[in-house]
Short mmCIF file of C-alpha atoms in Angstrom, two decimals:
data_model
loop_
_atom_site.label_atom_id
_atom_site.label_comp_id
_atom_site.label_asym_id
_atom_site.label_seq_id
_atom_site.Cartn_x
_atom_site.Cartn_y
_atom_site.Cartn_z
CA MET A 658 -8.37 52.35 73.50
CA PRO A 659 -10.73 50.31 72.32
CA VAL A 660 -13.26 48.14 74.02
CA SER A 661 -12.90 44.42 72.76
CA ARG A 662 -16.70 42.81 71.95
CA HIS A 663 -16.11 39.93 74.45
CA LEU A 664 -15.56 42.50 77.21
CA ILE A 665 -18.96 44.30 75.81
CA ALA A 666 -20.55 40.74 76.45
CA LEU A 667 -19.19 39.91 79.52
CA SER A 668 -20.50 43.09 80.81
CA ALA A 669 -24.26 42.40 79.35
CA ALA A 670 -24.35 38.93 81.11
CA VAL A 671 -23.77 40.33 83.97
CA CYS A 672 -26.63 43.33 84.38
CA LEU A 673 -28.99 40.61 82.87
CA ALA A 674 -27.65 38.36 86.25
CA ALA A 675 -27.73 40.99 88.18
CA GLY A 676 -31.81 41.69 86.78
CA LEU A 677 -30.54 45.66 85.89
CA ALA A 678 -32.11 44.68 81.70
CA ALA A 679 -33.65 46.88 80.61
CA ALA A 680 -37.73 46.93 80.39
CA PRO A 681 -39.43 45.33 77.39
CA ALA A 682 -40.04 47.21 74.60
CA THR A 683 -43.57 46.21 74.15
CA ALA A 684 -44.37 47.36 77.81
CA GLU A 685 -48.42 48.18 78.47
CA PRO A 686 -49.37 51.39 77.27
CA ARG A 687 -50.81 54.06 79.56
CA PRO A 688 -54.11 54.26 79.93
CA ARG A 689 -56.19 56.46 77.60
CA THR A 690 -58.25 58.68 79.26
CA LEU A 691 -61.73 60.23 78.16
CA ALA A 692 -60.53 63.24 77.03
CA ASP A 693 -57.84 61.62 74.75
CA LEU A 694 -60.08 59.65 73.20
CA ALA A 695 -62.22 62.36 71.75
CA LYS A 696 -59.44 64.42 71.21
CA LYS A 697 -58.88 61.71 68.07
CA HIS A 698 -61.68 62.38 67.06
CA HIS A 699 -61.81 66.72 66.68
CA LYS A 700 -64.30 66.99 69.77
CA TYR A 701 -63.76 67.49 74.23
CA PHE A 702 -65.06 65.60 76.65
CA GLY A 703 -65.45 67.55 79.60
CA SER A 704 -67.26 67.70 82.59
CA ALA A 705 -69.32 70.83 84.73
CA THR A 706 -67.86 71.25 88.43
CA ASP A 707 -69.15 73.36 91.53
CA ASN A 708 -66.85 75.14 93.65
CA PRO A 709 -68.02 72.62 96.72
CA GLU A 710 -66.20 70.36 94.97
CA PHE A 711 -63.04 71.85 95.60
CA THR A 712 -62.34 70.37 98.31
CA ASP A 713 -62.45 66.89 97.91
CA ALA A 714 -58.81 65.71 96.86
CA ALA A 715 -59.61 62.60 94.92
CA TYR A 716 -62.62 64.34 93.19
CA LEU A 717 -59.93 66.81 91.87
CA LYS A 718 -57.71 64.54 91.01
CA LEU A 719 -60.09 62.55 88.23
CA LEU A 720 -61.38 66.22 87.27
CA GLY A 721 -57.94 66.94 85.77
CA SER A 722 -56.64 63.83 84.15
CA GLU A 723 -59.98 62.49 82.83
CA PHE A 724 -61.27 65.44 81.65
CA GLY A 725 -60.07 67.76 78.70
CA GLN A 726 -62.83 70.71 79.12
CA THR A 727 -64.75 71.92 82.28
CA THR A 728 -68.28 74.43 82.67
CA PRO A 729 -68.77 76.21 86.23
CA GLY A 730 -71.95 74.82 87.20
CA ASN A 731 -72.71 78.15 89.46
CA ALA A 732 -69.73 80.48 89.65
CA MET A 733 -71.11 82.11 86.48
CA LYS A 734 -75.12 82.43 87.18
CA TRP A 735 -76.10 86.32 87.89
CA GLU A 736 -76.49 85.60 91.16
CA THR A 737 -73.05 85.06 91.93
CA THR A 738 -71.12 87.89 89.31
CA GLU A 739 -73.91 90.13 90.09
CA PRO A 740 -74.92 90.11 94.04
CA ARG A 741 -75.62 93.76 94.03
CA ARG A 742 -76.20 96.09 91.21
CA GLY A 743 -72.75 96.79 89.02
CA VAL A 744 -70.87 95.36 92.30
CA PHE A 745 -69.10 92.36 90.47
CA ASP A 746 -67.76 88.89 92.05
CA PHE A 747 -65.86 86.72 90.18
CA THR A 748 -63.91 84.99 92.69
CA ALA A 749 -65.66 81.63 92.66
CA ALA A 750 -65.34 81.63 88.88
CA GLU A 751 -61.40 81.67 88.93
CA LYS A 752 -61.69 79.45 91.05
CA VAL A 753 -62.42 76.71 88.48
CA MET A 754 -61.25 79.25 85.78
CA ALA A 755 -57.40 78.76 87.84
CA PHE A 756 -58.15 74.88 88.21
CA ALA A 757 -58.68 74.50 84.23
CA LYS A 758 -55.85 76.52 83.40
CA ASP A 759 -53.44 74.18 85.57
CA HIS A 760 -55.18 71.38 84.06
CA HIS A 761 -55.06 72.46 80.46
CA GLN A 762 -58.97 72.18 79.91
CA LYS A 763 -61.39 74.54 77.95
CA VAL A 764 -64.33 76.60 79.44
CA ARG A 765 -67.15 76.91 78.60
CA GLY A 766 -68.84 79.87 80.36
CA HIS A 767 -72.58 79.18 81.60
CA THR A 768 -74.41 81.21 81.81
CA LEU A 769 -75.21 84.93 81.01
CA VAL A 770 -78.86 85.09 80.28
CA TRP A 771 -81.44 82.95 82.53
CA HIS A 772 -84.38 83.13 84.06
CA ASN A 773 -83.15 81.55 87.57
CA GLN A 774 -80.56 82.15 89.78
CA LEU A 775 -81.11 86.14 89.59
CA PRO A 776 -80.16 88.34 91.89
CA ALA A 777 -83.25 89.87 94.46
CA TRP A 778 -81.98 93.30 93.09
CA LEU A 779 -82.80 92.24 90.02
CA THR A 780 -86.02 90.32 90.44
CA GLY A 781 -87.76 92.39 93.54
CA ARG A 782 -88.33 94.97 90.92
CA SER A 783 -89.94 96.36 88.27
CA TRP A 784 -87.63 97.92 85.28
CA THR A 785 -89.01 99.82 82.31
CA ALA A 786 -87.55 98.74 79.40
CA ASP A 787 -84.66 101.03 78.64
CA GLU A 788 -83.49 100.25 82.62
CA LEU A 789 -83.34 96.83 81.80
CA ARG A 790 -81.40 97.03 78.99
CA ALA A 791 -78.63 98.89 80.37
CA VAL A 792 -78.84 96.23 83.44
CA LEU A 793 -78.71 93.17 81.15
CA LYS A 794 -76.24 94.86 78.73
CA ASN A 795 -73.51 95.94 81.51
CA HIS A 796 -74.10 92.53 83.49
CA ILE A 797 -73.55 90.59 79.81
CA GLN A 798 -70.56 92.84 78.20
CA THR A 799 -68.66 93.23 82.11
CA GLU A 800 -68.70 89.23 82.26
CA VAL A 801 -67.55 88.12 79.31
CA ARG A 802 -64.43 91.69 79.28
CA HIS A 803 -63.39 89.69 82.49
CA PHE A 804 -63.31 86.04 81.26
CA LYS A 805 -62.28 87.53 77.11
CA GLY A 806 -59.87 85.05 75.88
CA ARG A 807 -60.04 82.26 78.56
CA VAL A 808 -63.64 80.98 77.72
CA ILE A 809 -63.87 78.82 74.22
CA HIS A 810 -68.12 79.08 74.57
CA TRP A 811 -70.68 80.80 76.54
CA ASP A 812 -74.26 80.02 77.15
CA VAL A 813 -75.54 83.63 75.88
CA VAL A 814 -78.89 82.33 76.40
CA ASN A 815 -80.24 79.38 78.43
CA GLU A 816 -84.10 78.14 78.60
CA ALA A 817 -85.69 81.12 76.92
CA PHE A 818 -88.92 78.15 75.43
CA ASN A 819 -91.60 76.33 77.18
CA GLU A 820 -92.23 72.76 76.23
CA ASP A 821 -94.30 73.72 73.48
CA GLY A 822 -92.74 75.96 71.33
CA THR A 823 -93.81 78.99 73.12
CA TYR A 824 -91.32 81.82 74.37
CA ARG A 825 -90.82 81.37 78.15
CA GLU A 826 -92.09 84.61 80.28
CA SER A 827 -88.77 85.48 81.48
CA LEU A 828 -87.78 89.08 83.13
CA PHE A 829 -86.21 89.98 79.92
CA TYR A 830 -88.99 88.45 78.04
CA LYS A 831 -91.64 90.32 79.51
CA THR A 832 -90.40 93.62 79.69
CA LEU A 833 -88.02 93.59 76.79
CA GLY A 834 -90.06 91.05 74.27
CA PRO A 835 -88.14 88.39 72.22
CA GLY A 836 -85.47 90.19 71.34
CA TYR A 837 -83.46 90.49 74.38
CA ILE A 838 -81.82 86.80 72.68
CA ALA A 839 -80.17 88.79 69.03
CA ASP A 840 -79.46 91.61 71.89
CA ALA A 841 -77.38 89.88 74.36
CA LEU A 842 -75.62 87.75 71.42
CA ARG A 843 -74.70 90.61 69.68
CA TRP A 844 -73.00 92.76 73.16
CA ALA A 845 -71.02 89.74 74.01
CA HIS A 846 -69.80 89.37 70.55
CA GLU A 847 -69.17 92.78 70.88
CA ILE A 848 -66.44 92.38 73.64
CA ASP A 849 -65.35 89.10 72.78
CA PRO A 850 -65.76 88.18 68.60
CA HIS A 851 -63.81 84.85 69.34
CA ALA A 852 -65.36 83.02 71.36
CA LYS A 853 -68.53 80.55 70.22
CA LEU A 854 -72.15 81.67 71.15
CA TYR A 855 -74.60 79.90 71.72
CA LEU A 856 -78.61 79.35 73.08
CA ASN A 857 -78.89 76.23 75.28
CA ASP A 858 -81.89 74.05 76.53
CA TYR A 859 -83.06 70.65 77.84
CA ASN A 860 -85.64 68.83 76.14
CA VAL A 861 -84.00 69.83 72.80
CA ASP A 862 -82.17 66.73 72.08
CA GLY A 863 -84.51 65.23 69.30
CA ILE A 864 -86.73 67.07 66.86
CA ASN A 865 -89.69 68.10 68.90
CA ALA A 866 -92.27 71.83 69.11
CA LYS A 867 -89.23 72.84 71.61
CA SER A 868 -86.31 72.76 69.02
CA ASP A 869 -88.30 73.12 66.79
CA ALA A 870 -88.88 76.87 68.28
CA TYR A 871 -84.99 77.07 68.12
CA TYR A 872 -84.19 76.09 64.77
CA LYS A 873 -86.37 78.49 63.75
CA LEU A 874 -85.26 81.16 65.62
CA VAL A 875 -81.35 80.26 64.70
CA LYS A 876 -82.61 80.13 60.91
CA GLN A 877 -83.63 83.67 62.04
CA LEU A 878 -81.07 85.32 63.98
CA LYS A 879 -78.46 83.81 61.12
CA ALA A 880 -80.76 85.53 58.38
CA ASP A 881 -80.74 88.92 60.46
CA GLY A 882 -76.61 88.38 60.91
CA VAL A 883 -76.80 88.20 64.39
CA PRO A 884 -73.65 86.34 66.27
CA VAL A 885 -74.80 82.72 67.01
CA GLU A 886 -72.84 80.54 66.28
CA GLY A 887 -73.96 77.84 68.68
CA PHE A 888 -76.61 75.37 69.79
CA GLY A 889 -76.52 73.61 73.36
CA LEU A 890 -78.36 70.25 73.67
CA GLN A 891 -78.14 69.93 77.36
CA GLY A 892 -78.98 66.72 77.54
CA HIS A 893 -80.68 65.74 80.89
CA LEU A 894 -82.53 62.35 80.21
CA ALA A 895 -84.27 59.96 82.50
CA LEU A 896 -85.06 56.28 82.22
CA GLN A 897 -88.82 56.55 82.85
CA TYR A 898 -89.05 58.82 79.82
CA GLY A 899 -87.32 56.87 77.10
CA PHE A 900 -84.48 57.81 74.99
CA PRO A 901 -85.24 60.89 72.95
CA ALA A 902 -86.23 59.53 68.46
CA GLY A 903 -84.16 61.32 66.60
CA VAL A 904 -81.24 63.18 68.43
CA GLN A 905 -78.66 62.83 65.77
CA GLU A 906 -80.76 63.98 62.69
CA ASN A 907 -81.63 67.01 65.36
CA ILE A 908 -77.97 67.77 65.73
CA GLN A 909 -77.22 67.20 61.93
CA ARG A 910 -80.30 69.68 61.28
CA PHE A 911 -78.56 72.74 63.52
CA ALA A 912 -75.03 71.88 61.89
CA ASP A 913 -76.74 72.53 58.78
CA LEU A 914 -77.66 75.92 59.24
CA GLY A 915 -74.20 76.09 60.13
CA VAL A 916 -73.38 76.72 64.05
CA ASP A 917 -71.98 74.55 65.67
CA VAL A 918 -73.29 71.81 68.04
CA ALA A 919 -72.06 70.99 71.95
CA VAL A 920 -74.06 68.14 74.33
CA THR A 921 -73.55 70.27 77.29
CA GLU A 922 -75.50 69.16 80.50
CA LEU A 923 -75.40 65.44 79.78
CA ASP A 924 -76.95 63.24 82.94
CA ILE A 925 -79.28 60.07 82.66
CA ARG A 926 -81.42 59.93 86.45
CA MET A 927 -82.78 57.15 87.18
CA GLN A 928 -85.99 55.86 89.70
CA LEU A 929 -83.56 55.17 92.61
CA PRO A 930 -82.71 51.83 93.70
CA ALA A 931 -80.13 51.85 90.55
CA THR A 932 -80.22 47.73 89.74
CA PRO A 933 -77.79 46.34 87.05
CA ASP A 934 -80.90 46.23 84.30
CA LYS A 935 -81.23 49.83 85.11
CA LEU A 936 -77.21 50.84 84.37
CA ALA A 937 -76.87 48.48 82.18
CA THR A 938 -79.59 51.07 80.33
CA GLN A 939 -77.66 53.99 81.07
CA ALA A 940 -75.00 52.89 79.95
CA THR A 941 -76.01 52.15 76.23
CA TRP A 942 -77.92 55.59 76.43
CA TYR A 943 -75.27 57.17 77.09
CA ALA A 944 -73.28 55.45 74.28
CA ASP A 945 -76.11 56.66 71.75
CA TYR A 946 -75.86 60.44 73.09
CA VAL A 947 -72.16 60.32 72.66
CA LYS A 948 -72.39 58.13 69.00
CA ALA A 949 -75.08 60.79 67.50
CA CYS A 950 -72.29 63.20 68.18
CA LEU A 951 -70.01 61.93 66.82
CA ALA A 952 -71.13 61.37 64.02
CA VAL A 953 -71.83 65.28 63.40
CA GLU A 954 -68.85 67.21 62.09
CA LYS A 955 -70.43 70.34 63.78
CA CYS A 956 -70.94 68.37 67.18
CA VAL A 957 -68.06 69.65 69.45
CA GLY A 958 -68.19 67.88 72.39
CA VAL A 959 -70.29 66.32 75.11
CA THR A 960 -70.24 68.00 79.05
CA ILE A 961 -71.63 65.84 81.68
CA TRP A 962 -73.00 66.92 84.15
CA ASP A 963 -70.26 66.93 86.50
CA TYR A 964 -69.08 62.86 86.28
CA THR A 965 -69.93 61.85 89.71
CA ASP A 966 -73.13 60.72 91.61
CA LYS A 967 -71.01 61.88 94.39
CA TYR A 968 -71.91 65.89 93.27
CA SER A 969 -75.32 65.43 91.06
CA TRP A 970 -78.02 67.94 91.01
CA ILE A 971 -80.79 65.16 90.57
CA PRO A 972 -81.45 64.05 94.17
CA GLY A 973 -81.62 67.36 95.59
CA VAL A 974 -84.29 68.45 92.61
CA PHE A 975 -85.62 65.11 91.85
CA PRO A 976 -86.50 63.47 95.20
CA GLU A 977 -85.81 59.29 94.47
CA GLU A 978 -84.08 59.81 91.56
CA GLY A 979 -80.41 59.88 90.58
CA ALA A 980 -77.68 57.29 89.74
CA ALA A 981 -77.13 59.82 86.66
CA LEU A 982 -73.52 60.07 85.87
CA PRO A 983 -70.71 57.33 84.70
CA TYR A 984 -69.55 57.37 88.23
CA ASP A 985 -70.92 56.28 90.67
CA GLU A 986 -70.63 57.71 94.31
CA ASN A 987 -67.02 56.44 95.88
CA LEU A 988 -65.46 57.59 92.55
CA GLN A 989 -65.71 54.87 90.44
CA PRO A 990 -66.53 53.77 87.02
CA LYS A 991 -69.99 52.10 86.65
CA PRO A 992 -71.03 50.39 83.06
CA ALA A 993 -71.72 54.08 80.97
CA TYR A 994 -68.00 55.14 81.39
CA GLN A 995 -67.06 51.69 79.94
CA ALA A 996 -69.40 52.38 77.33
CA ILE A 997 -68.02 56.00 76.53
CA ARG A 998 -64.79 54.96 76.34
CA LYS A 999 -66.10 51.70 73.83
CA VAL A 1000 -67.57 54.23 71.72
CA LEU A 1001 -64.74 56.67 71.65
CA GLY A 1002 -62.62 53.94 70.65
CA GLY A 1003 -61.15 53.14 74.08
#
């Protein structure tokens, strides 16, 4: 039997009187995360992390919800992944990988070849060129093979140059010469041709002797058919030294070589104590760095080097400095966080 319009109206009136009406269609939208906002620009916004942090539930909640990408801070470095020659251990890295998978995050691999955090078995003896080439190739290819298809970028060679643009006198350079860089890229590409392969360094934010050296190297590698596909600007800045000039121009010139660019380890430290003025300057710097990336199509994303001062590496390396990240030690957002949101359109 059809229900009369009078009964329908009466039923609606009863529901309203009982407070059962549906929520208004204009309810406040959920705040968008940095990852969501960056995605509008076809970029990612991420945070590094490290295994000690994985005991902190409040930290993990923010890491998993706010960021669309992560980088293992130490878990993929040589001393951790190959503590004994030919014996590999990816346990720590797999914890980060599992978290990233559960939270739909991209992962950058960091790092295959670096002069620091090497195991004693590697640094405690001399090597012939043939011996070290075999060791280096095996390390790179074993690690890349293990994470094949799960890592979007690899920092293949990290910090290969001095400030004046000369090659760093690392174990690899002294034993193998500068050709170790091209070899490392080729060996990684052999195993995972879909991962983007990067060179990565600090103090290469603007145009200077060090970034010039990388520009020349990348140009030559490209001309030689070496699979270098990205350049990483770490972005470890300090207020007392001033904001680097020409960041956008520097990003653009590498993009013009045909490689992607990523801001890989961004943090902006200050001499403690932090003050409102310093925090305001820091916020401006974060905004300016992110703006520079947004302005260049081939700048693919920004990663901060962990997101909270609670777990920053800065105080342990630079005494009396810190407060470098967009969240404070209590996981509360600072002016830098709001500045980043504003630049991203939040």
